[in-house]
CSV table of C-alpha atoms and ligand atoms in Angstrom, one decimal:
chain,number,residue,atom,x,y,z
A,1,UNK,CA,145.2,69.9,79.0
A,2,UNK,CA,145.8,66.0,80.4
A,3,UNK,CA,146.0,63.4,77.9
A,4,UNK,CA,144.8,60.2,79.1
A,5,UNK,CA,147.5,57.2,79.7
A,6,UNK,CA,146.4,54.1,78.1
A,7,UNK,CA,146.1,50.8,80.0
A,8,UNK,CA,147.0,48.4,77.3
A,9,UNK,CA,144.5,45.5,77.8
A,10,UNK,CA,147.3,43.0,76.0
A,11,UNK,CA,150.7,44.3,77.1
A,12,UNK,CA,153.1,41.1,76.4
A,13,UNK,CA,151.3,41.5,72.4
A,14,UNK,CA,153.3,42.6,69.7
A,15,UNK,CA,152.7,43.0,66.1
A,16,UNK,CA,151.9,39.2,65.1
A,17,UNK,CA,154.0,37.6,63.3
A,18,UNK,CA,152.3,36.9,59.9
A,19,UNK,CA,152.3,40.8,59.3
A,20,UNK,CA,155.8,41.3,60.5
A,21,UNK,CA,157.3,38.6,57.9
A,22,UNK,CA,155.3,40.1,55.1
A,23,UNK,CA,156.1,43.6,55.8
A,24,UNK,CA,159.6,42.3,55.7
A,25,UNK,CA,159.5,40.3,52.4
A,26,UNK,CA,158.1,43.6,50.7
A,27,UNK,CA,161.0,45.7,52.0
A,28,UNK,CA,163.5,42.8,50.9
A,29,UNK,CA,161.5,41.9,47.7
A,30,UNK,CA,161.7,38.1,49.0
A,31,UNK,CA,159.2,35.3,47.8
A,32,UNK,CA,156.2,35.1,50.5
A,33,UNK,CA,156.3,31.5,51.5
A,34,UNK,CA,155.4,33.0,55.5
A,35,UNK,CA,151.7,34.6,55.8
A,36,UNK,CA,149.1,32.0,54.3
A,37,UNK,CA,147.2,33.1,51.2
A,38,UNK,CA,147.6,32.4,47.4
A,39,UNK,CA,149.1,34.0,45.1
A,40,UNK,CA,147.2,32.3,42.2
A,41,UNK,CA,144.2,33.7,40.6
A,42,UNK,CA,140.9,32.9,42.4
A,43,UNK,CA,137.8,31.9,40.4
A,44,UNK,CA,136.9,34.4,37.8
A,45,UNK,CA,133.2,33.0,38.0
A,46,UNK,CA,133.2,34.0,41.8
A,47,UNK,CA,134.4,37.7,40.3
A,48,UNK,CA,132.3,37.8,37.7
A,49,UNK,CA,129.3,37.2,40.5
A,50,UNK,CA,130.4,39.8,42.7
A,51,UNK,CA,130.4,42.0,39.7
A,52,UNK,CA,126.6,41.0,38.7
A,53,UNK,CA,125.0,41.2,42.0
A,54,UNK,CA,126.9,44.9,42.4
A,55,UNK,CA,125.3,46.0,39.4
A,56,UNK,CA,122.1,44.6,40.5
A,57,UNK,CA,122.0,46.8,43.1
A,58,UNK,CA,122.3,44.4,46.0
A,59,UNK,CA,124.9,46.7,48.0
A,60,UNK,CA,122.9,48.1,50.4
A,61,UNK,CA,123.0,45.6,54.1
A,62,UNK,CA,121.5,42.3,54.2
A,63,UNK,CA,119.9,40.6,57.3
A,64,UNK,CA,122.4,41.0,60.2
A,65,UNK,CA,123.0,37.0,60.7
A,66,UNK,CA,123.8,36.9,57.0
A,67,UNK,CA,121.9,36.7,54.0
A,68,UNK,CA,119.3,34.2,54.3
A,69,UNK,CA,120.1,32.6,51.1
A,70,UNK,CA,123.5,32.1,52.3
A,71,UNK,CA,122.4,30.8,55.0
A,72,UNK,CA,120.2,28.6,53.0
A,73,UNK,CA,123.2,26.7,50.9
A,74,UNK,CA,125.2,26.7,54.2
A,75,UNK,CA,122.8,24.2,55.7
A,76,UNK,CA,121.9,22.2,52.6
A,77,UNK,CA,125.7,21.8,52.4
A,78,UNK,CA,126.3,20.7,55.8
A,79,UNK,CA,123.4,17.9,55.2
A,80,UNK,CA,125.4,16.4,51.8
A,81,UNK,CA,128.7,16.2,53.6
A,82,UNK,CA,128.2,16.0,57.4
A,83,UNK,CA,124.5,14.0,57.4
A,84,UNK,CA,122.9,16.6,59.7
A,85,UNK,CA,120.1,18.9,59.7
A,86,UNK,CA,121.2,22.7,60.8
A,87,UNK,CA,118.1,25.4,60.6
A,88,UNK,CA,119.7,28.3,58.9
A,89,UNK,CA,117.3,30.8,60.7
A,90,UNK,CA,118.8,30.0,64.2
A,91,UNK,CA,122.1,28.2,64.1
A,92,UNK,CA,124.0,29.6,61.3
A,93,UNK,CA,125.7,33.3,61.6
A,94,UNK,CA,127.4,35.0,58.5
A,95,UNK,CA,130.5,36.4,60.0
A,96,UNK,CA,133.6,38.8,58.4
A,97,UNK,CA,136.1,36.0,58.4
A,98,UNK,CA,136.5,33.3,60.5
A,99,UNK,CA,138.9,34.9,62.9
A,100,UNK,CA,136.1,37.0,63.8
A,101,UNK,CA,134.2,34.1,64.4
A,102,UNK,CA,136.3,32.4,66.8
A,103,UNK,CA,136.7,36.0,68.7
A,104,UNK,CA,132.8,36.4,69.0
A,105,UNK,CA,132.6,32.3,69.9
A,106,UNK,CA,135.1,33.0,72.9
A,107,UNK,CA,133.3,36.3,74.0
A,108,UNK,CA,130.3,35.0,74.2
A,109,UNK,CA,130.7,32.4,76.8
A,110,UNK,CA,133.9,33.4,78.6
A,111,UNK,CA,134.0,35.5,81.6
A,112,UNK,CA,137.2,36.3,84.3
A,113,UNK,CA,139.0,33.4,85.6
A,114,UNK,CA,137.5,31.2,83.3
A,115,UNK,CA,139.8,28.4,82.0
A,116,UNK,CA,140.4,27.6,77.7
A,117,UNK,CA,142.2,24.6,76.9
A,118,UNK,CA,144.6,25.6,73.9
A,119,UNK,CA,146.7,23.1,72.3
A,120,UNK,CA,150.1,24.2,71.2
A,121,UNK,CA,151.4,25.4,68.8
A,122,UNK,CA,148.2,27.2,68.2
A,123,UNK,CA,147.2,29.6,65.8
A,124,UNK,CA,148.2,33.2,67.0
A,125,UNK,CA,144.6,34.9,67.7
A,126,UNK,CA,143.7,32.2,70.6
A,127,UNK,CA,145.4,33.0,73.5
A,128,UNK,CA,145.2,36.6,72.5
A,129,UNK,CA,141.3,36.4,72.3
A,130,UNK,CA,141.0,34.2,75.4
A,131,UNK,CA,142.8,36.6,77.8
A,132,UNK,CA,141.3,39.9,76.5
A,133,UNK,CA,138.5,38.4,77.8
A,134,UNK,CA,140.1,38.1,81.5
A,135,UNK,CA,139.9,34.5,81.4
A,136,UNK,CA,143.2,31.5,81.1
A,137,UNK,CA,144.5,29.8,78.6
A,138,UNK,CA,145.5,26.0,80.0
A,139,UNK,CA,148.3,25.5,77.3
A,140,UNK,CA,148.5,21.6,76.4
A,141,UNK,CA,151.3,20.9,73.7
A,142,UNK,CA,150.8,18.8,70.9
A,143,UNK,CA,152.9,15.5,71.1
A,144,UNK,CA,156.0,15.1,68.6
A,145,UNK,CA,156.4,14.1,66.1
A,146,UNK,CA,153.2,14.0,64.7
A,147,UNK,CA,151.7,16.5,66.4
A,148,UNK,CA,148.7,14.8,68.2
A,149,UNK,CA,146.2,15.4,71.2
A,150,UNK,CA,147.2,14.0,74.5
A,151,UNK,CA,144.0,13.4,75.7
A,152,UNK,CA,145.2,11.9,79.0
A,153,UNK,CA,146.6,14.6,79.6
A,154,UNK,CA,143.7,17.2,78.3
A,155,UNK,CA,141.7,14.3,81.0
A,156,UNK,CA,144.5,15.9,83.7
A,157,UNK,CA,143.9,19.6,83.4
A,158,UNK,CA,140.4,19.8,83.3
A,159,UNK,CA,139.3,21.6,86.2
A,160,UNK,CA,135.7,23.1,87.7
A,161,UNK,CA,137.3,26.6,85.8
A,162,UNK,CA,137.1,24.6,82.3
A,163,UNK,CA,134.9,26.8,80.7
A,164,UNK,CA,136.1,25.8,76.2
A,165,UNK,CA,138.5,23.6,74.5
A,166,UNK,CA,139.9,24.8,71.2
A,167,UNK,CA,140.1,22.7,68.2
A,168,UNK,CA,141.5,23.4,65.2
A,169,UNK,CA,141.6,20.5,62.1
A,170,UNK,CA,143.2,20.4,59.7
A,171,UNK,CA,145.7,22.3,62.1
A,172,UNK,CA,147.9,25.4,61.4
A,173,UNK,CA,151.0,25.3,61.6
A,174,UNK,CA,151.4,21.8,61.8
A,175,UNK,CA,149.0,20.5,59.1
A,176,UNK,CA,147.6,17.5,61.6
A,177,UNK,CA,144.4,16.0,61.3
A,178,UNK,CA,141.8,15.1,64.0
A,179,UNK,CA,140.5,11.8,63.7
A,180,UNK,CA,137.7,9.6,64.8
A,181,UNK,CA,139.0,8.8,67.9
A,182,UNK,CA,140.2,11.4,68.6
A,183,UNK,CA,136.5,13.4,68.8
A,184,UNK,CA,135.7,10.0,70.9
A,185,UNK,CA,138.0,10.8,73.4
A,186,UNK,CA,136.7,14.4,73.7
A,187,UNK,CA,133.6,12.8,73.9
A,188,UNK,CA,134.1,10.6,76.6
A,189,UNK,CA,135.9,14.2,78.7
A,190,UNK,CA,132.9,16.2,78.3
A,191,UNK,CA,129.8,14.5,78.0
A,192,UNK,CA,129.3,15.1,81.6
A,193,UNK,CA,130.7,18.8,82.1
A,194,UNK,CA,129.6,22.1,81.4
A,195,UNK,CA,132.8,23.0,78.8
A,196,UNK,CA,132.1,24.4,75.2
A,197,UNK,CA,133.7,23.3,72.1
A,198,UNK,CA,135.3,26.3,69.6
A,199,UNK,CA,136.0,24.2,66.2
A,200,UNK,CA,138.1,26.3,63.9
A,201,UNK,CA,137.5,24.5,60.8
A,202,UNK,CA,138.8,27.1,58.6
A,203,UNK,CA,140.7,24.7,56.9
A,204,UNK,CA,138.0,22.0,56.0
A,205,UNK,CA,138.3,21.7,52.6
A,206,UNK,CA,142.0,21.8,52.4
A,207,UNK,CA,142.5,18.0,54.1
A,208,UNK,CA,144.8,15.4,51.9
A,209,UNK,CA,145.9,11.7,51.7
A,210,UNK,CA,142.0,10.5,51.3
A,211,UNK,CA,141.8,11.9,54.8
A,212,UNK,CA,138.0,12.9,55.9
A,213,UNK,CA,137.6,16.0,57.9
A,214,UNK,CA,136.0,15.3,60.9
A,215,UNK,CA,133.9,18.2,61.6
A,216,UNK,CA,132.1,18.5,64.8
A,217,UNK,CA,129.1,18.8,63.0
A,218,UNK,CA,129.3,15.0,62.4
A,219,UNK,CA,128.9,14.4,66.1
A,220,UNK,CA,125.5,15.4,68.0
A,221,UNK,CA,127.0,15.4,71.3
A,222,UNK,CA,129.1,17.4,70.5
A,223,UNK,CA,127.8,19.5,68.5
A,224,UNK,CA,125.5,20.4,71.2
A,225,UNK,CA,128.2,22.6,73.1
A,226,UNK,CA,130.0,23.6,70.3
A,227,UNK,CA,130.4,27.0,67.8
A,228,UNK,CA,132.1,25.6,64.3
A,229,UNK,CA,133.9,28.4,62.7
A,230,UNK,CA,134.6,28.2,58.5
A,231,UNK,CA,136.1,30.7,56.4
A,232,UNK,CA,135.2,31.4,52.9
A,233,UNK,CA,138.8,33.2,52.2
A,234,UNK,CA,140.5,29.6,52.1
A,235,UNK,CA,138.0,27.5,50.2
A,236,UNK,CA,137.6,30.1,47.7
A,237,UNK,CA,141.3,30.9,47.4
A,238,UNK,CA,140.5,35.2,48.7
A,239,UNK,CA,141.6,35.4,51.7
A,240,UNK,CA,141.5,39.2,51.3
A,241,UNK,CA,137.7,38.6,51.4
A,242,UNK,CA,137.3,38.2,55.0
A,243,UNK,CA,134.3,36.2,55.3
A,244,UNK,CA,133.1,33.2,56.9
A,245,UNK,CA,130.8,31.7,59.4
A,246,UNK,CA,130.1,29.9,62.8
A,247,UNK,CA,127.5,27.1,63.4
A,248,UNK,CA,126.1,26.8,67.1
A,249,UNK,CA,123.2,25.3,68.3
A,250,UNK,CA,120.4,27.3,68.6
A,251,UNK,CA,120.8,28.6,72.7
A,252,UNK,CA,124.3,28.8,72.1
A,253,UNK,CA,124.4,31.1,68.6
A,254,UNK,CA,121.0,33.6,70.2
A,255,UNK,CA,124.0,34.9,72.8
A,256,UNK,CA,126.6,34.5,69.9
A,257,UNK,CA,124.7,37.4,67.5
A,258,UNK,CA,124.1,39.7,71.1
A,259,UNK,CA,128.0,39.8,70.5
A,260,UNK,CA,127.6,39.9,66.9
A,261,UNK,CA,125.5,42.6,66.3
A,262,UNK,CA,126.6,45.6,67.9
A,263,UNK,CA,129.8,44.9,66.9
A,264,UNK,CA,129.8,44.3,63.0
A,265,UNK,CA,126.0,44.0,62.4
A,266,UNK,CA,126.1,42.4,58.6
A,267,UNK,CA,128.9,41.5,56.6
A,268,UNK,CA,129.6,43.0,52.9
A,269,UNK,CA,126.3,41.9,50.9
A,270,UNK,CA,127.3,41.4,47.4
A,271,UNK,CA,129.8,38.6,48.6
A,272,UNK,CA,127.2,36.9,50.1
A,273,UNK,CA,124.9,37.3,47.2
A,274,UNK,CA,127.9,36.0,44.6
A,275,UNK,CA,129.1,33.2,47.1
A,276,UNK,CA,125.2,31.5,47.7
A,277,UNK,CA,125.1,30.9,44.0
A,278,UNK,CA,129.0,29.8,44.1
A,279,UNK,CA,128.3,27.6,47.2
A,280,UNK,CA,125.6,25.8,45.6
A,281,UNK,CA,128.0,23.9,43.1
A,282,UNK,CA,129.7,21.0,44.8
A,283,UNK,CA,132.9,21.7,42.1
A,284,UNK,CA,133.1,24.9,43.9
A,285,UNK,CA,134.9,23.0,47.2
A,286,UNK,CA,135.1,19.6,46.1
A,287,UNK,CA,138.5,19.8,44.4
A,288,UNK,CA,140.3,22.5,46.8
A,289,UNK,CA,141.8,19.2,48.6
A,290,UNK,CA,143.5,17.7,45.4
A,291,UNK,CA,144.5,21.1,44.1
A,292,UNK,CA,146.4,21.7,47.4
A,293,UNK,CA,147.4,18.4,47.4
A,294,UNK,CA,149.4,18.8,44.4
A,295,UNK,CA,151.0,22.0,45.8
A,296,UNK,CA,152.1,20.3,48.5
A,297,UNK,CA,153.2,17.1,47.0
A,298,UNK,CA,155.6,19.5,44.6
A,299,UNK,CA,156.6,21.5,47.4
A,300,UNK,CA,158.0,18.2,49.3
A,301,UNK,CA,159.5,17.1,45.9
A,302,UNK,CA,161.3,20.6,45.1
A,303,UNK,CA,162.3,20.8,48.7
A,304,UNK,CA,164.5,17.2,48.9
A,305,UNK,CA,167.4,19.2,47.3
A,306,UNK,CA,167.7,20.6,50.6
A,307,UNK,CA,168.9,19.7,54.0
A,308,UNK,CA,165.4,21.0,55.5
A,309,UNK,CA,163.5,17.7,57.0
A,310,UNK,CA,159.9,17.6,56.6
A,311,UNK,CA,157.3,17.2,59.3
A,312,UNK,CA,154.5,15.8,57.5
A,313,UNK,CA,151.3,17.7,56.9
A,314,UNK,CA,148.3,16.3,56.1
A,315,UNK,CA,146.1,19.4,55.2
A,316,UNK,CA,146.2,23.4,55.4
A,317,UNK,CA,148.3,25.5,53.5
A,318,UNK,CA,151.3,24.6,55.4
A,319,UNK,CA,154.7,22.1,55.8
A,320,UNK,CA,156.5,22.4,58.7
A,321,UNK,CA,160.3,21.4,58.2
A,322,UNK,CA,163.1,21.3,60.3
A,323,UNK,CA,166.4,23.1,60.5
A,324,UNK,CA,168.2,21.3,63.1
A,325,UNK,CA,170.5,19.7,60.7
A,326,UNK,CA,171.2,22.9,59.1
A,327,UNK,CA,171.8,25.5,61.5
A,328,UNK,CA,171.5,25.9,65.1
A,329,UNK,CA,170.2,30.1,65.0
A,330,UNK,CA,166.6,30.7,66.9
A,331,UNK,CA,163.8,29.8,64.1
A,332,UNK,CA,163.3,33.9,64.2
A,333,UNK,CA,166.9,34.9,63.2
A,334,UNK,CA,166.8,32.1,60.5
A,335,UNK,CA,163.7,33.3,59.2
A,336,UNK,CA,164.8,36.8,59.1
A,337,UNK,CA,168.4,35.8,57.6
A,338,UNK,CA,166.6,33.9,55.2
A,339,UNK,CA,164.4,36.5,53.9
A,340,UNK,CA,167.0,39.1,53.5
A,341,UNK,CA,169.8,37.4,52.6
A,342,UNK,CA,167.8,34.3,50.2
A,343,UNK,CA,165.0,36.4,49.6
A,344,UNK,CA,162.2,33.6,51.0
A,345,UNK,CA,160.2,34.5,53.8
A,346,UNK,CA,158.3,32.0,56.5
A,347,UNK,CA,157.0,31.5,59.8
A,348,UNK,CA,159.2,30.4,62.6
A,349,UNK,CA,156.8,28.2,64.4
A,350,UNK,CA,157.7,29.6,67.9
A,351,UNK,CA,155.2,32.0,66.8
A,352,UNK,CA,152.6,29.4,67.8
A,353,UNK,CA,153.6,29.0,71.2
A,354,UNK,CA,153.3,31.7,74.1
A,355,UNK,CA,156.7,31.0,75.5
A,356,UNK,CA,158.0,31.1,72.1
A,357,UNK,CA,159.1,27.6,71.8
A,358,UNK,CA,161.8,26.8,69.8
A,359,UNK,CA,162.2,23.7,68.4
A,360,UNK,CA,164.2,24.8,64.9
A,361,UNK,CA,160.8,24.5,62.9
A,362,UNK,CA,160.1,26.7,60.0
A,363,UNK,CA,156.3,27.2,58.7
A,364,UNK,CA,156.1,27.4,54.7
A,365,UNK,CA,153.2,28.2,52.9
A,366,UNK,CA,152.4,26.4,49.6
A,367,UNK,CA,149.5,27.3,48.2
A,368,UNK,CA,151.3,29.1,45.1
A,369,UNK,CA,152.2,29.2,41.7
A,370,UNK,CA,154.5,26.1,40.7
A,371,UNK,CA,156.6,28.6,39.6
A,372,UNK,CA,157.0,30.4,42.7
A,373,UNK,CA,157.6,27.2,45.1
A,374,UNK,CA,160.2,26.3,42.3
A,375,UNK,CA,161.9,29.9,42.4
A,376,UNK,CA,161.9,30.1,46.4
A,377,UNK,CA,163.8,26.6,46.4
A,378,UNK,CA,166.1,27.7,43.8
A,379,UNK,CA,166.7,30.0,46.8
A,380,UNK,CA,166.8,28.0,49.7
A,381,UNK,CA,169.2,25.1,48.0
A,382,UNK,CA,171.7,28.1,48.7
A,383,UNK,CA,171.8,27.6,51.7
B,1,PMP,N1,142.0,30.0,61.9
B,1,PMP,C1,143.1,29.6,61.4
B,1,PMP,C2,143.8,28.4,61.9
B,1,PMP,C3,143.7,30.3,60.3
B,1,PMP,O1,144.8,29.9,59.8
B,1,PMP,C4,143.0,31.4,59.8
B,1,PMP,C5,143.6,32.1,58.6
B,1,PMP,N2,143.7,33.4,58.7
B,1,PMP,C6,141.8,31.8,60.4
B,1,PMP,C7,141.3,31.1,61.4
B,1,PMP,C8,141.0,33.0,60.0
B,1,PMP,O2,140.5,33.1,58.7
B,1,PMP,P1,139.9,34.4,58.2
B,1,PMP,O3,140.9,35.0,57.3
B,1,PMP,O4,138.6,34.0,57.5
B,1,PMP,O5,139.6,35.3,59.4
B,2,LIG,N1,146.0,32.4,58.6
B,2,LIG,C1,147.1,33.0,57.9
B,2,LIG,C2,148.4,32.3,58.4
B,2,LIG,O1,148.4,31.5,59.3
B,2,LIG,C3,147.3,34.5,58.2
B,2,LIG,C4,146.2,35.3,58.6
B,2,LIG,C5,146.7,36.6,59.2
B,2,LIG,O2,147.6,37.2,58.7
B,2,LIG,N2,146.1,37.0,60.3
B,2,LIG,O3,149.4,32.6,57.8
């Protein structure tokens, strides 16, 4: 008997980073301050919903775009904080996490040779997604030290291949923020083309400094070539949850749920059922920014007793700091060091880049217990 040889389809990918730092701060007992989720309660209302609509009986699957009630809050919710109208029979699809989203976004329009405009460092399921696909990602990097858009250079690469750019704001790892003129300037670039938007907007709640998030949905042009991806794991503090959704205009999200559904058909229904009554309270997102705000603000107050040097973040989970001053070791070996030997794990940000930049940049998480950030830099003023 033969066994068949696999062909890997992704042959440079390894195990991504987020799980290989947690695996490791399990085996070293370390404080997880790498992979981003919270380790803080989430609402027990939100529980105590899933619980009801379970013992209701709605367990059995729900429309395969997403439970029409969902979709329902979705667009009234979009309307209050982005002034525009979405119809939540053809534009809005329910999706199992917002990774998930972006994958389905980028296999529905790309095809072989097609070119994606990533901006880097960029969030580790991009370039992945994009070349699985057979098509290129045109990697653009971010300029220091704030971590912005180059948009004469974006201007530079844009080729008849252009098939998507990739947004991501508020940005991981970086915690940067797209402004107005920024989505001006994109604007301007593709008003004229045939080149699709992917938004990841995952973190759109978690923006600080009285900074608003500038969602694509704000701007009808473009809007109009665009698929908006949202998670509910981050505004609702359960990212274990795995559910989210993508907004597309209506031609765009038809070919979006061919992709969709013969691939996951309908996501878990009594999530849906506890998270359109959740949703429909403004209190249920409204305060995410300041709550994480006040991580993050402790987090840079803790962290001045050390010699790490923040980059600053103005949204996500996430501050960047540099280790330049402290050590001159890859980001990887200091992130590894510091988990077993300190007992705090993190993200070197090389991670984010596919050459594996290094620029002596660690990525911590903050969205946990005071108690925890304090403990972990009890740690780190070690070193
Ligand atoms: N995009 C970014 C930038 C993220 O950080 C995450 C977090 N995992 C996601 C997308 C995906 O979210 P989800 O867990 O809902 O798939
Ligand atoms: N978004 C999370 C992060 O950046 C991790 C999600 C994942 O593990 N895929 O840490």
């Amino acid at each position: 008997m033969s066994v068949p040889t696999i062909q890997s389809k992704l042959p440079n990918i390894g195990e991504t980073i987020f799980t290989v730092m947690s695996s490791l701060a399990v085996e070293y007992k370390a404080i997880n301050l790498g992979q981003g989720f919270p380790d803080y309660p989430m609402s027990d209302e939100l529980i105590s919903l899933v619980n009801f609509h379970m013992k209701k009986g709605h367990n059995q699957y729900v429309h395969m775009n997403g439970l029409p009630l969902l979709r329902k809050v979705i667009a009234e919710k979009v309307c209050r904080l982005y002034k525009q109208q979405i119809d939540p029979e053809e534009e809005i699809t329910v999706t199992p996490g917002g990774t998930y989203a972006i994958y389905t976004a980028l296999t529905t329009v790309l095809k072989p040779g097609d070119e994606v405009i990533v901006f880097e460092p960029a969030y580790d399921s991009y370039i992945p997604n994009i070349e699985i696909n057979g098509a290129v990602p045109i990697l653009i990097p971010l300029t220091l030290p704030d971590y912005k858009i180059d948009w004469v250079e974006v201007k530079k690469q844009i080729t008849p291949k252009t098939r998507m750019i990739m947004l991501n704001s508020p940005h991981n790892p970086t915690g940067s923020v797209l402004r107005p003129e920024d989505l001006a300037k994109l604007e301007e670039l593709v008003i004229e083309t045939n080149i699709f938007i992917v938004s990841d907007e995952v973190y759109e709640h978690l923006i600080f400094d009285g900074i608003q998030h500038e969602s694509i949905l704000k701007y009808p042009e473009l809007y109009k070539r665009s698929f908006v991806c949202f998670s509910f794991g981050k505004v609702f503090h359960c990212t274990g949850w795995k559910l989210g959704y993508c907004i597309a205009p209506p031609a765009l999200m038809k070919e979006f749920r061919k992709v969709h559904q013969f691939n996951c058909f309908s996501c878990n229904s009594p999530m849906q059922f506890a998270v359109a009554d959740f949703l429909r309270e403004e209190e249920s997102y409204n305060s995410v920014g300041i709550f994480l705000q006040k991580k993050r603000d402790l987090f840079l107050h803790l962290m001045q007793q050390t010699r790490f040097k923040p980059i600053p973040s103005h949204g996500s989970y996430f501050q960047l700091y540099s280790f330049s001053e402290l050590s001159d070791e890859s980001e990887r070996d200091l992130a590894i060091r510091l988990t077993k030997d300190y007992g705090v794990a993190t993200i070197p940000t090389s991670a984010f880049y596919k050459n594996s930049k290094d620029d002596k940049v660690l990525r911590f998480c903050f969205a946990k217990k005071d108690e925890t950030l304090e403990e972990a830099v009890n740690r780190l003023n070690k070193l």
